CSV table of C-alpha atoms in Angstrom, one decimal:
chain,number,residue,atom,x,y,z
A,52,MET,CA,1.2,0.6,-5.2
A,53,ASN,CA,3.6,-1.5,-2.5
A,54,SER,CA,5.6,-5.0,-2.8
A,55,LEU,CA,2.3,-6.7,-1.3
A,56,GLU,CA,0.1,-4.9,-3.2
A,57,ALA,CA,1.8,-5.6,-6.2
A,58,SER,CA,2.3,-9.3,-5.2
A,59,LEU,CA,-1.3,-9.7,-4.4
A,60,THR,CA,-2.2,-8.2,-7.9
A,61,LEU,CA,0.2,-10.6,-9.8
A,62,ASN,CA,-1.3,-14.0,-8.0
A,63,LEU,CA,-4.6,-12.8,-8.7
A,64,LEU,CA,-4.2,-12.9,-12.3
A,65,PRO,CA,-5.9,-15.4,-14.5
A,66,LYS,CA,-3.0,-17.3,-16.3
A,67,LEU,CA,-0.4,-16.5,-14.2
A,68,GLY,CA,1.1,-18.7,-12.2
A,69,PRO,CA,4.0,-19.0,-10.1
A,70,ILE,CA,7.1,-20.2,-12.3
A,71,THR,CA,6.0,-17.6,-14.4
A,72,CYS,CA,5.4,-14.9,-12.0
A,73,HIS,CA,8.8,-16.1,-10.4
A,74,ARG,CA,10.3,-15.7,-14.1
A,75,LEU,CA,8.5,-11.8,-14.4
A,76,VAL,CA,10.3,-10.6,-11.3
A,77,ALA,CA,13.3,-11.9,-11.5
A,78,THR,CA,13.8,-10.5,-15.0
A,79,LEU,CA,11.7,-7.0,-14.5
A,80,GLY,CA,13.5,-6.5,-11.2
A,81,SER,CA,10.4,-6.7,-8.2
A,82,PRO,CA,6.6,-7.2,-8.9
A,83,GLU,CA,5.9,-4.2,-9.2
A,84,ALA,CA,8.5,-3.8,-12.6
A,85,VAL,CA,5.7,-6.5,-13.5
A,86,LEU,CA,3.1,-4.1,-13.1
A,87,ASN,CA,4.8,-1.1,-14.4
A,88,ALA,CA,6.8,-2.8,-17.5
A,89,THR,CA,5.2,-2.3,-21.3
A,90,THR,CA,3.9,-5.7,-23.1
A,91,ALA,CA,7.3,-5.7,-25.1
A,92,GLU,CA,9.3,-5.7,-22.2
A,93,LEU,CA,6.4,-8.2,-20.7
A,94,ARG,CA,7.1,-10.2,-24.1
A,95,GLN,CA,10.7,-10.6,-23.5
A,96,VAL,CA,10.0,-12.8,-20.4
A,97,LYS,CA,10.4,-16.8,-21.3
A,98,GLY,CA,6.3,-17.8,-21.3
A,99,ILE,CA,4.5,-14.5,-22.0
A,100,GLY,CA,3.1,-14.3,-24.9
A,101,PRO,CA,0.7,-11.2,-26.1
A,102,GLU,CA,-2.6,-12.2,-24.6
A,103,LEU,CA,-0.1,-13.0,-21.3
A,104,ALA,CA,1.5,-9.5,-21.9
A,105,GLN,CA,-2.0,-7.5,-22.6
A,106,GLN,CA,-3.4,-9.1,-19.4
A,107,ILE,CA,-0.6,-8.3,-17.5
A,108,HIS,CA,-0.7,-4.6,-18.3
A,109,GLN,CA,-4.0,-4.0,-18.5
A,110,TRP,CA,-4.2,-5.6,-14.4
A,111,GLU,CA,-5.9,-3.0,-13.7
A,112,LYS,CA,-9.2,-4.6,-15.5
A,113,HIS,CA,-8.7,-7.4,-13.6
A,114,VAL,CA,-7.8,-6.8,-9.9
A,115,ASP,CA,-8.2,-4.4,-6.9
A,116,PRO,CA,-5.7,-4.6,-4.6
A,117,THR,CA,-7.2,-2.5,-2.2
A,118,ARG,CA,-10.7,-4.4,-1.8
A,119,GLU,CA,-8.5,-7.6,-2.0
A,120,LEU,CA,-7.0,-6.6,1.2
A,121,ARG,CA,-9.7,-5.3,2.9
A,122,GLU,CA,-11.7,-8.6,2.6
A,123,LEU,CA,-8.6,-10.6,3.2
A,124,HIS,CA,-8.1,-7.8,6.6
A,125,GLU,CA,-11.5,-8.3,7.7
A,126,ARG,CA,-11.6,-12.1,7.4
A,127,GLY,CA,-8.8,-12.3,9.5
A,128,LEU,CA,-6.1,-13.6,7.0
A,129,ASP,CA,-3.0,-11.4,5.8
A,130,PHE,CA,-1.0,-12.1,2.4
A,131,ILE,CA,2.2,-12.6,3.0
């Protein structure tokens, strides 16, 4: 997974807003690091409780970044 796909995935996760997303990336270093983090690592970030940490850790159940990017491109849109 590249940085673009990881960023898109974070933005599509339910209950994960832009401020918390920014905190996660700032703390863990990159969008990819956030998606690869353990629930314990995620819980160390301000605003991340057990339920949200579990959701982020199991992001594959919620988002298919390849499909999402394909649909964007089919509509002539880009994710930046």
